[in-house]
Short mmCIF file of C-alpha atoms and ligand atoms in Angstrom, two decimals:
data_model
loop_
_atom_site.label_atom_id
_atom_site.label_comp_id
_atom_site.label_asym_id
_atom_site.label_seq_id
_atom_site.Cartn_x
_atom_site.Cartn_y
_atom_site.Cartn_z
CA MET B 117 -25.38 23.09 -34.28
CA LYS B 118 -28.14 20.39 -33.33
CA ARG B 119 -29.54 20.68 -30.00
CA ASN B 120 -27.36 18.66 -27.23
CA THR B 121 -28.91 17.65 -23.84
CA ILE B 122 -26.28 18.94 -20.89
CA ASP B 123 -25.07 15.56 -20.40
CA GLN B 124 -23.78 16.11 -24.06
CA LEU B 125 -22.23 18.63 -23.62
CA GLU B 126 -20.61 17.77 -21.11
CA ALA B 127 -18.80 15.10 -22.79
CA ILE B 128 -18.73 17.15 -25.94
CA LEU B 129 -17.19 20.03 -23.47
CA THR B 130 -13.80 17.47 -22.31
CA ASP B 131 -12.62 18.06 -26.42
CA PRO B 132 -10.84 21.02 -26.01
CA ASP B 133 -11.91 22.46 -28.86
CA LEU B 134 -15.31 22.71 -27.62
CA ARG B 135 -14.60 24.09 -24.28
CA VAL B 136 -15.91 27.60 -23.34
CA PRO B 137 -13.40 30.21 -24.26
CA PHE B 138 -13.53 33.86 -22.64
CA PHE B 139 -13.64 35.39 -25.79
CA ASP B 140 -13.52 33.45 -29.34
CA GLY B 141 -12.18 35.98 -32.16
CA LYS B 142 -12.23 33.65 -34.95
CA THR B 143 -16.22 33.57 -34.64
CA ALA B 144 -16.25 37.71 -35.61
CA TYR B 145 -14.19 37.25 -39.05
CA TYR B 146 -16.21 33.71 -39.90
CA SER B 147 -19.74 35.47 -39.21
CA ARG B 148 -18.94 38.28 -41.70
CA GLN B 149 -15.91 36.62 -43.62
CA GLU B 150 -17.04 36.97 -47.25
CA GLU B 151 -16.71 40.70 -46.70
CA ILE B 152 -14.44 41.63 -44.09
CA ASP B 153 -12.20 39.70 -46.87
CA THR B 154 -12.53 41.34 -49.90
CA ALA B 155 -12.59 44.85 -47.57
CA ILE B 156 -8.99 43.46 -46.37
CA GLN B 157 -7.52 42.34 -50.22
CA LYS B 158 -9.16 45.22 -51.48
CA VAL B 159 -7.14 47.59 -49.66
CA LEU B 160 -3.90 45.34 -50.07
CA SER B 161 -4.23 46.06 -53.63
CA ASN B 162 -4.80 48.89 -53.06
CA GLY B 163 -1.38 50.05 -51.36
CA ASP B 164 -2.98 52.56 -48.87
CA TYR B 165 -1.74 51.04 -46.18
CA ILE B 166 -1.64 54.78 -44.21
CA ASN B 167 -5.03 56.99 -43.74
CA GLY B 168 -6.30 55.24 -46.49
CA SER B 169 -9.46 56.57 -47.73
CA GLU B 170 -11.23 53.56 -45.87
CA VAL B 171 -10.01 55.74 -42.29
CA THR B 172 -12.25 58.46 -43.44
CA GLU B 173 -14.92 56.86 -44.73
CA PHE B 174 -15.38 54.70 -41.00
CA ALA B 175 -14.73 58.47 -39.64
CA SER B 176 -17.74 59.58 -42.27
CA ASN B 177 -19.50 56.31 -40.73
CA LEU B 178 -19.95 56.49 -37.66
CA ALA B 179 -19.94 59.88 -37.20
CA ASN B 180 -23.54 59.44 -38.40
CA TYR B 181 -23.66 56.58 -36.43
CA LEU B 182 -23.23 58.78 -33.50
CA ASP B 183 -25.23 60.88 -34.35
CA VAL B 184 -21.75 63.20 -33.65
CA ALA B 185 -20.33 66.46 -35.38
CA LYS B 186 -16.69 64.59 -35.60
CA VAL B 187 -14.86 61.53 -35.10
CA ILE B 188 -11.21 61.09 -34.80
CA PRO B 189 -9.40 57.37 -35.71
CA CYS B 190 -6.16 56.84 -33.88
CA ALA B 191 -4.35 53.95 -32.63
CA ASN B 192 -6.29 52.50 -28.89
CA GLY B 193 -8.04 53.75 -26.81
CA THR B 194 -5.86 54.11 -24.61
CA ASP B 195 -4.52 56.85 -26.56
CA ALA B 196 -8.13 58.00 -27.13
CA ILE B 197 -8.38 59.26 -23.91
CA THR B 198 -4.51 60.94 -23.56
CA LEU B 199 -5.67 63.13 -27.54
CA ALA B 200 -8.94 64.21 -25.93
CA LEU B 201 -6.80 64.89 -22.35
CA MET B 202 -4.73 66.73 -24.14
CA ALA B 203 -6.96 68.74 -25.75
CA LEU B 204 -8.91 69.87 -23.16
CA GLY B 205 -5.18 72.10 -22.65
CA LEU B 206 -4.96 71.53 -18.51
CA GLY B 207 -1.77 72.54 -16.79
CA LYS B 208 0.24 70.35 -15.08
CA GLY B 209 -1.47 69.72 -11.08
CA ASP B 210 -5.55 69.98 -12.71
CA GLN B 211 -7.22 67.40 -11.19
CA VAL B 212 -9.09 64.77 -13.63
CA ILE B 213 -12.09 62.95 -11.61
CA VAL B 214 -11.98 59.18 -12.40
CA PRO B 215 -13.85 55.33 -11.25
CA THR B 216 -10.80 53.76 -9.09
CA PHE B 217 -13.08 50.33 -10.14
CA ASN B 218 -11.25 50.51 -13.97
CA PHE B 219 -9.06 49.21 -16.36
CA ILE B 220 -5.74 51.33 -16.09
CA ALA B 221 -6.16 53.47 -19.18
CA ALA B 222 -7.97 56.44 -18.36
CA ALA B 223 -5.95 57.04 -14.58
CA GLU B 224 -2.60 56.38 -16.77
CA ALA B 225 -3.48 59.02 -19.51
CA ILE B 226 -3.73 61.91 -16.83
CA ALA B 227 -1.00 60.40 -14.93
CA LEU B 228 0.98 60.60 -17.81
CA LEU B 229 -0.08 63.89 -18.82
CA GLY B 230 1.36 65.09 -16.02
CA LEU B 231 -2.52 66.06 -14.01
CA GLU B 232 -3.52 64.12 -10.93
CA PRO B 233 -5.80 61.59 -11.18
CA VAL B 234 -8.90 61.62 -8.55
CA PHE B 235 -10.07 58.00 -7.21
CA VAL B 236 -13.80 58.03 -6.92
CA ASP B 237 -15.77 55.03 -4.75
CA ILE B 238 -18.51 53.62 -7.43
CA ASP B 239 -22.00 52.63 -6.71
CA ALA B 240 -21.95 48.70 -5.89
CA SER B 241 -25.32 48.18 -7.88
CA SER B 242 -24.39 49.28 -11.48
CA PHE B 243 -20.27 49.37 -11.14
CA ASN B 244 -20.04 52.39 -12.05
CA ILE B 245 -19.30 55.59 -10.59
CA ASN B 246 -20.95 56.83 -7.38
CA VAL B 247 -22.25 60.71 -8.34
CA ALA B 248 -22.85 61.63 -4.56
CA GLU B 249 -19.16 60.96 -3.56
CA LEU B 250 -17.94 62.75 -7.37
CA GLU B 251 -18.94 65.53 -5.80
CA LYS B 252 -17.10 64.86 -2.58
CA GLN B 253 -13.68 64.54 -4.71
CA ILE B 254 -14.58 68.42 -6.47
CA THR B 255 -11.70 70.86 -5.19
CA THR B 256 -11.00 74.60 -7.33
CA GLN B 257 -8.26 72.62 -9.08
CA THR B 258 -10.70 70.07 -10.73
CA LYS B 259 -10.88 70.35 -14.21
CA ALA B 260 -12.73 67.04 -15.93
CA ILE B 261 -14.15 63.92 -14.60
CA ILE B 262 -13.89 60.92 -16.53
CA VAL B 263 -16.75 59.09 -16.83
CA VAL B 264 -16.65 55.64 -17.84
CA HIS B 265 -19.45 53.42 -18.28
CA LEU B 266 -18.41 50.23 -17.53
CA PHE B 267 -19.52 46.62 -18.20
CA GLY B 268 -21.76 48.33 -21.23
CA LEU B 269 -24.21 50.51 -18.60
CA ALA B 270 -24.62 53.96 -18.96
CA ALA B 271 -23.22 55.67 -15.98
CA ASP B 272 -25.44 58.51 -14.47
CA MET B 273 -25.12 61.31 -16.77
CA TYR B 274 -27.46 63.23 -15.89
CA SER B 275 -26.04 63.91 -12.77
CA ILE B 276 -22.71 64.32 -13.97
CA MET B 277 -23.66 66.79 -16.46
CA GLY B 278 -25.42 68.84 -13.85
CA LEU B 279 -22.21 68.79 -11.35
CA ALA B 280 -19.90 69.57 -14.80
CA LYS B 281 -21.88 72.71 -15.49
CA LYS B 282 -22.77 73.53 -11.66
CA TYR B 283 -18.53 73.06 -10.91
CA ASP B 284 -17.36 74.16 -14.21
CA LEU B 285 -16.02 70.93 -15.31
CA PHE B 286 -15.46 68.89 -18.82
CA VAL B 287 -16.86 66.03 -19.40
CA ILE B 288 -15.10 63.30 -21.66
CA GLU B 289 -16.89 59.86 -21.73
CA ASP B 290 -15.32 56.30 -21.90
CA VAL B 291 -17.81 54.37 -23.90
CA ALA B 292 -14.65 51.23 -24.90
CA GLN B 293 -17.12 48.89 -23.38
CA ALA B 294 -20.14 50.37 -24.27
CA LEU B 295 -20.29 51.55 -27.59
CA GLY B 296 -23.40 51.28 -29.40
CA GLY B 297 -25.89 52.27 -25.62
CA THR B 298 -28.11 54.87 -25.21
CA TYR B 299 -28.77 57.25 -22.42
CA GLN B 300 -32.02 59.49 -23.24
CA GLY B 301 -31.88 58.46 -27.16
CA LYS B 302 -28.56 60.07 -27.71
CA LYS B 303 -25.46 57.62 -28.03
CA LEU B 304 -23.37 57.18 -24.76
CA GLY B 305 -20.15 58.56 -26.32
CA THR B 306 -22.25 62.32 -26.90
CA VAL B 307 -23.24 63.05 -24.22
CA GLY B 308 -20.37 65.08 -22.62
CA HIS B 309 -18.38 67.22 -23.55
CA ILE B 310 -15.74 64.32 -25.71
CA GLY B 311 -16.18 60.68 -25.94
CA CYS B 312 -13.20 57.94 -26.05
CA THR B 313 -13.27 54.71 -27.14
CA SER B 314 -11.26 51.30 -28.83
CA PHE B 315 -11.80 48.73 -30.93
CA PHE B 316 -9.73 46.15 -29.43
CA PRO B 317 -11.42 42.51 -30.25
CA THR B 318 -13.78 41.61 -27.52
CA LYS B 319 -15.53 45.80 -27.68
CA ASN B 320 -18.62 46.11 -29.11
CA LEU B 321 -17.65 47.24 -32.17
CA ALA B 322 -14.25 45.38 -32.52
CA CYS B 323 -11.05 45.46 -35.07
CA PHE B 324 -9.13 42.44 -35.69
CA GLY B 325 -5.82 44.66 -33.53
CA ASP B 326 -5.70 47.81 -31.91
CA GLY B 327 -7.68 50.74 -32.85
CA GLY B 328 -9.35 53.36 -30.72
CA ALA B 329 -11.66 56.94 -31.83
CA VAL B 330 -12.21 60.35 -30.69
CA PHE B 331 -15.62 62.23 -30.76
CA THR B 332 -17.59 65.14 -30.31
CA ASN B 333 -20.06 67.93 -31.33
CA ASP B 334 -17.04 70.37 -30.82
CA LEU B 335 -15.30 72.12 -33.53
CA ASN B 336 -12.26 73.18 -32.15
CA LEU B 337 -11.54 70.03 -30.03
CA ALA B 338 -11.96 67.94 -32.24
CA LYS B 339 -9.96 70.18 -34.32
CA ARG B 340 -7.34 70.04 -31.45
CA VAL B 341 -8.22 66.63 -31.77
CA LYS B 342 -6.86 65.28 -35.06
CA MET B 343 -3.90 68.06 -35.02
CA LEU B 344 -2.30 66.22 -31.79
CA ALA B 345 -2.90 62.75 -32.53
CA ASN B 346 -0.96 63.87 -36.03
CA HIS B 347 2.55 64.92 -34.60
CA GLY B 348 0.43 68.11 -32.99
CA GLN B 349 0.58 69.33 -37.69
CA ALA B 350 -1.41 72.09 -38.66
CA GLN B 351 -0.09 70.95 -41.99
CA LYS B 352 1.97 68.91 -42.55
CA TYR B 353 5.93 69.59 -41.20
CA ASP B 354 4.26 72.74 -38.99
CA HIS B 355 3.91 71.02 -35.95
CA GLN B 356 1.66 73.11 -34.12
CA TYR B 357 1.34 70.96 -30.47
CA ILE B 358 3.08 68.33 -29.05
CA GLY B 359 1.12 65.56 -30.19
CA LEU B 360 1.31 61.21 -31.01
CA ASN B 361 1.58 59.82 -33.19
CA SER B 362 -1.30 58.10 -33.33
CA ARG B 363 -3.41 56.03 -36.76
CA LEU B 364 -6.08 54.00 -36.83
CA ASP B 365 -4.25 51.17 -39.89
CA THR B 366 -6.54 51.32 -43.35
CA LEU B 367 -6.72 47.62 -42.42
CA GLN B 368 -8.49 48.05 -39.25
CA ALA B 369 -10.21 50.94 -41.03
CA ALA B 370 -11.96 47.97 -43.51
CA ILE B 371 -12.55 45.81 -40.82
CA LEU B 372 -14.15 48.91 -38.59
CA ASN B 373 -16.17 49.59 -41.84
CA VAL B 374 -17.84 45.91 -42.02
CA GLN B 375 -18.18 45.51 -38.51
CA LEU B 376 -19.85 48.44 -37.93
CA ARG B 377 -22.93 47.83 -40.14
CA GLY B 378 -23.18 44.39 -37.52
CA LEU B 379 -23.15 46.42 -34.22
CA ASP B 380 -26.67 46.96 -33.06
CA LYS B 381 -27.44 43.04 -34.39
CA ALA B 382 -24.61 42.23 -31.74
CA ILE B 383 -25.04 44.03 -29.01
CA VAL B 384 -29.20 42.25 -29.60
CA GLU B 385 -27.11 39.29 -29.27
CA ARG B 386 -25.03 40.28 -26.63
CA LYS B 387 -28.73 41.63 -25.00
CA GLU B 388 -30.47 38.07 -25.23
CA ILE B 389 -27.26 36.08 -24.02
CA ALA B 390 -27.38 38.31 -20.55
CA GLY B 391 -31.17 37.52 -20.42
CA GLY B 392 -30.44 34.09 -20.44
CA TYR B 393 -27.78 34.35 -17.34
CA HIS B 394 -30.40 36.22 -15.62
CA GLN B 395 -33.41 34.05 -16.87
CA SER B 396 -30.80 30.44 -15.29
CA LEU B 397 -29.26 32.47 -12.39
CA LYS B 398 -31.96 34.96 -10.70
CA ASN B 399 -32.72 31.93 -7.96
CA VAL B 400 -29.19 31.85 -7.02
CA ALA B 401 -29.45 32.93 -3.57
CA SER B 402 -25.48 33.27 -3.82
CA VAL B 403 -24.96 35.25 -6.92
CA SER B 404 -25.94 38.55 -7.63
CA LEU B 405 -26.48 39.78 -10.98
CA PRO B 406 -25.32 43.43 -13.26
CA LYS B 407 -28.49 45.35 -13.30
CA GLU B 408 -31.36 44.71 -16.42
CA ASP B 409 -31.54 48.07 -18.01
CA GLN B 410 -32.93 48.19 -21.85
CA ALA B 411 -29.98 50.38 -22.41
CA HIS B 412 -27.58 47.72 -21.45
CA THR B 413 -24.88 46.87 -24.25
CA TYR B 414 -23.60 44.13 -21.41
CA ASN B 415 -19.99 43.88 -23.05
CA GLN B 416 -19.16 41.86 -20.35
CA PHE B 417 -21.60 40.45 -18.20
CA CYS B 418 -20.47 40.08 -14.17
CA ILE B 419 -21.23 38.05 -10.85
CA LEU B 420 -20.16 39.05 -8.02
CA LEU B 421 -19.83 35.85 -5.73
CA ALA B 422 -20.82 36.27 -1.18
CA ASN B 423 -16.55 36.32 -1.01
CA ARG B 424 -13.35 36.14 -2.64
CA GLU B 425 -13.25 32.44 -2.03
CA LEU B 426 -16.28 31.33 -2.86
CA ARG B 427 -15.76 33.45 -6.31
CA ASP B 428 -11.95 31.67 -6.58
CA GLN B 429 -13.37 28.11 -6.37
CA LEU B 430 -16.34 28.67 -8.96
CA LYS B 431 -14.16 30.10 -11.39
CA SER B 432 -11.63 27.00 -11.02
CA TYR B 433 -14.57 24.98 -10.74
CA LEU B 434 -15.81 26.90 -13.75
CA LYS B 435 -11.87 26.34 -15.49
CA GLU B 436 -11.97 22.65 -14.32
CA ASN B 437 -14.89 21.81 -17.05
CA GLY B 438 -13.40 23.60 -19.67
CA VAL B 439 -15.41 26.67 -19.14
CA ASP B 440 -13.62 30.11 -19.13
CA THR B 441 -13.99 33.29 -16.89
CA MET B 442 -11.98 36.62 -16.12
CA ILE B 443 -12.15 39.46 -12.63
CA TYR B 444 -12.08 42.12 -13.99
CA TYR B 445 -10.79 43.38 -12.37
CA PRO B 446 -9.00 41.89 -9.25
CA LYS B 447 -7.95 45.44 -7.45
CA PRO B 448 -8.83 48.55 -8.10
CA ASN B 449 -7.17 51.41 -9.47
CA HIS B 450 -5.16 52.69 -6.31
CA LEU B 451 -4.50 49.77 -4.90
CA GLN B 452 -2.07 49.64 -8.14
CA PRO B 453 1.10 50.26 -7.16
CA ALA B 454 1.88 52.73 -9.45
CA PHE B 455 -0.95 54.58 -7.56
CA THR B 456 -0.28 54.34 -3.32
CA LYS B 457 2.93 56.62 -3.68
CA PRO B 458 0.23 59.71 -3.84
CA GLY B 459 -1.01 58.54 -0.38
CA TYR B 460 -4.00 56.01 -1.41
CA GLN B 461 -4.48 53.11 0.62
CA LEU B 462 -6.40 49.83 1.12
CA GLY B 463 -10.16 50.75 2.62
CA ASP B 464 -10.20 54.17 0.69
CA PHE B 465 -12.56 52.38 -1.54
CA PRO B 466 -15.18 50.31 -0.12
CA ALA B 467 -17.64 49.35 -2.77
CA ALA B 468 -14.97 49.41 -5.91
CA GLU B 469 -12.24 47.44 -3.39
CA ASP B 470 -14.96 44.62 -2.01
CA THR B 471 -16.39 44.40 -5.86
CA CYS B 472 -13.11 43.04 -6.97
CA GLU B 473 -13.09 40.51 -3.94
CA ARG B 474 -16.35 38.85 -6.08
CA ILE B 475 -16.80 39.90 -9.07
CA LEU B 476 -16.34 37.49 -11.97
CA ALA B 477 -17.18 37.89 -15.27
CA LEU B 478 -18.75 35.62 -17.40
CA PRO B 479 -18.33 34.40 -21.52
CA ILE B 480 -20.67 36.61 -23.68
CA TYR B 481 -20.34 37.13 -27.09
CA PRO B 482 -22.10 36.72 -30.39
CA HIS B 483 -21.94 33.85 -31.61
CA LEU B 484 -21.58 31.71 -28.01
CA ASP B 485 -24.32 28.43 -28.71
CA ASN B 486 -27.05 28.68 -25.84
CA GLU B 487 -26.13 24.99 -25.69
CA LYS B 488 -22.93 26.31 -24.09
CA GLN B 489 -24.41 29.67 -22.14
CA THR B 490 -26.82 26.35 -20.32
CA TYR B 491 -23.85 23.85 -19.68
CA ILE B 492 -22.13 27.29 -18.32
CA THR B 493 -25.36 27.47 -16.03
CA LYS B 494 -25.50 24.36 -15.20
CA LEU B 495 -22.88 24.42 -13.73
CA ILE B 496 -23.68 27.16 -11.50
CA VAL B 497 -25.32 26.58 -10.02
CA ARG B 498 -23.97 22.73 -9.53
CA PHE B 499 -21.57 23.99 -7.74
CA LEU B 500 -23.32 26.81 -6.25
CA LYS B 501 -26.15 23.96 -4.59
C1 PLP Z 149 -13.01 51.10 -20.61
C2 PLP Z 149 -11.62 51.06 -21.58
N1 PLP Z 149 -11.45 52.46 -21.17
C3 PLP Z 149 -10.28 51.97 -22.56
C4 PLP Z 149 -9.37 50.95 -22.44
C5 PLP Z 149 -7.99 51.06 -22.68
O1 PLP Z 149 -8.15 50.49 -24.99
P1 PLP Z 149 -6.83 50.15 -25.77
O2 PLP Z 149 -6.77 48.78 -25.08
O3 PLP Z 149 -7.33 49.90 -27.02
O4 PLP Z 149 -5.76 50.56 -25.45
C6 PLP Z 149 -10.23 49.84 -21.96
C7 PLP Z 149 -9.35 48.21 -22.58
O5 PLP Z 149 -9.79 47.54 -22.32
C8 PLP Z 149 -11.25 50.12 -21.60
O6 PLP Z 149 -11.71 48.39 -21.43
#
């Protein structure tokens, strides 16, 4: 695309086809169309739609990429967390700690299994779990911590693993938004006892539908997860556990084998776009920018505005000018009606509650044009001037 001046872009962006969507799923396909078409065609002509060879191949490719002993593909990221929790063999009423500022999946999986989600506030500067607050919530019933590396930034795994050791707790890492990121030289998801991810289309490593995986270096846990994902079967019709039917489709695995080859490059592109936002918005007094960190994979780029009113006005202004944004997340987990019953209430977790009022996610994905990004930042600067 030839470079356009901002004025030209503003004119162009009144064309609905050329607006800046929050996420553009099609570019992931068109940028690797030939390889993806070939991979899909192969599955279609083989007819091995369930547990085809591409699924085993993908498990092995991802294990190599992560440098982890076992990867068990499954149907989606929520199932991955559910399977990880099931494999730990926790009992009814056991407590699992989880950050309240998060997508609902982890808390939902905990509660569905009859376990008790115990919410913890975040550190507002990283959006990740506040480790000092975490320790305060540990009781004799606490059995596990679900760490979420939110928006692509690693949580403080050193301190978390220290607490896990001190109190004998399992650590589940949810890397749905941070796959490909590292922590002190190790791939995220392999620092704790068991890692979970989603391949939802907006993720760093994405398929064209639903998908997920669990990974671990613990061979016993891996064996259990594998059985649990397949109706608890040790072998066909020998059901050792009550499990799930949670499979990654062969077609999605074939797509993921192609996408995995481009994961590191896609993360570099995300970092470049994040760098562009940092550069253009660093002097805008009323915006706070996410942490700059070499290992951040920027699955999302979330800014904070001074207050809710300003955030909502900026969101509307960007929308009027053709730019879609999202609010991740409008409400912390502990204030969701599903979780207010156990007694959680407004004021319990001030950092998370305040963040929900002020946060705004800007478009960030590989192949987002420089020109379009410049247009977004110019709009923000103009609005906030
Ligand atoms: C942090 C996190 N965990 C888990 C999930 C659940 O993944 P899925 O939608 O594949 O079930 C998501 C999905 O958005 C997520 O962002």
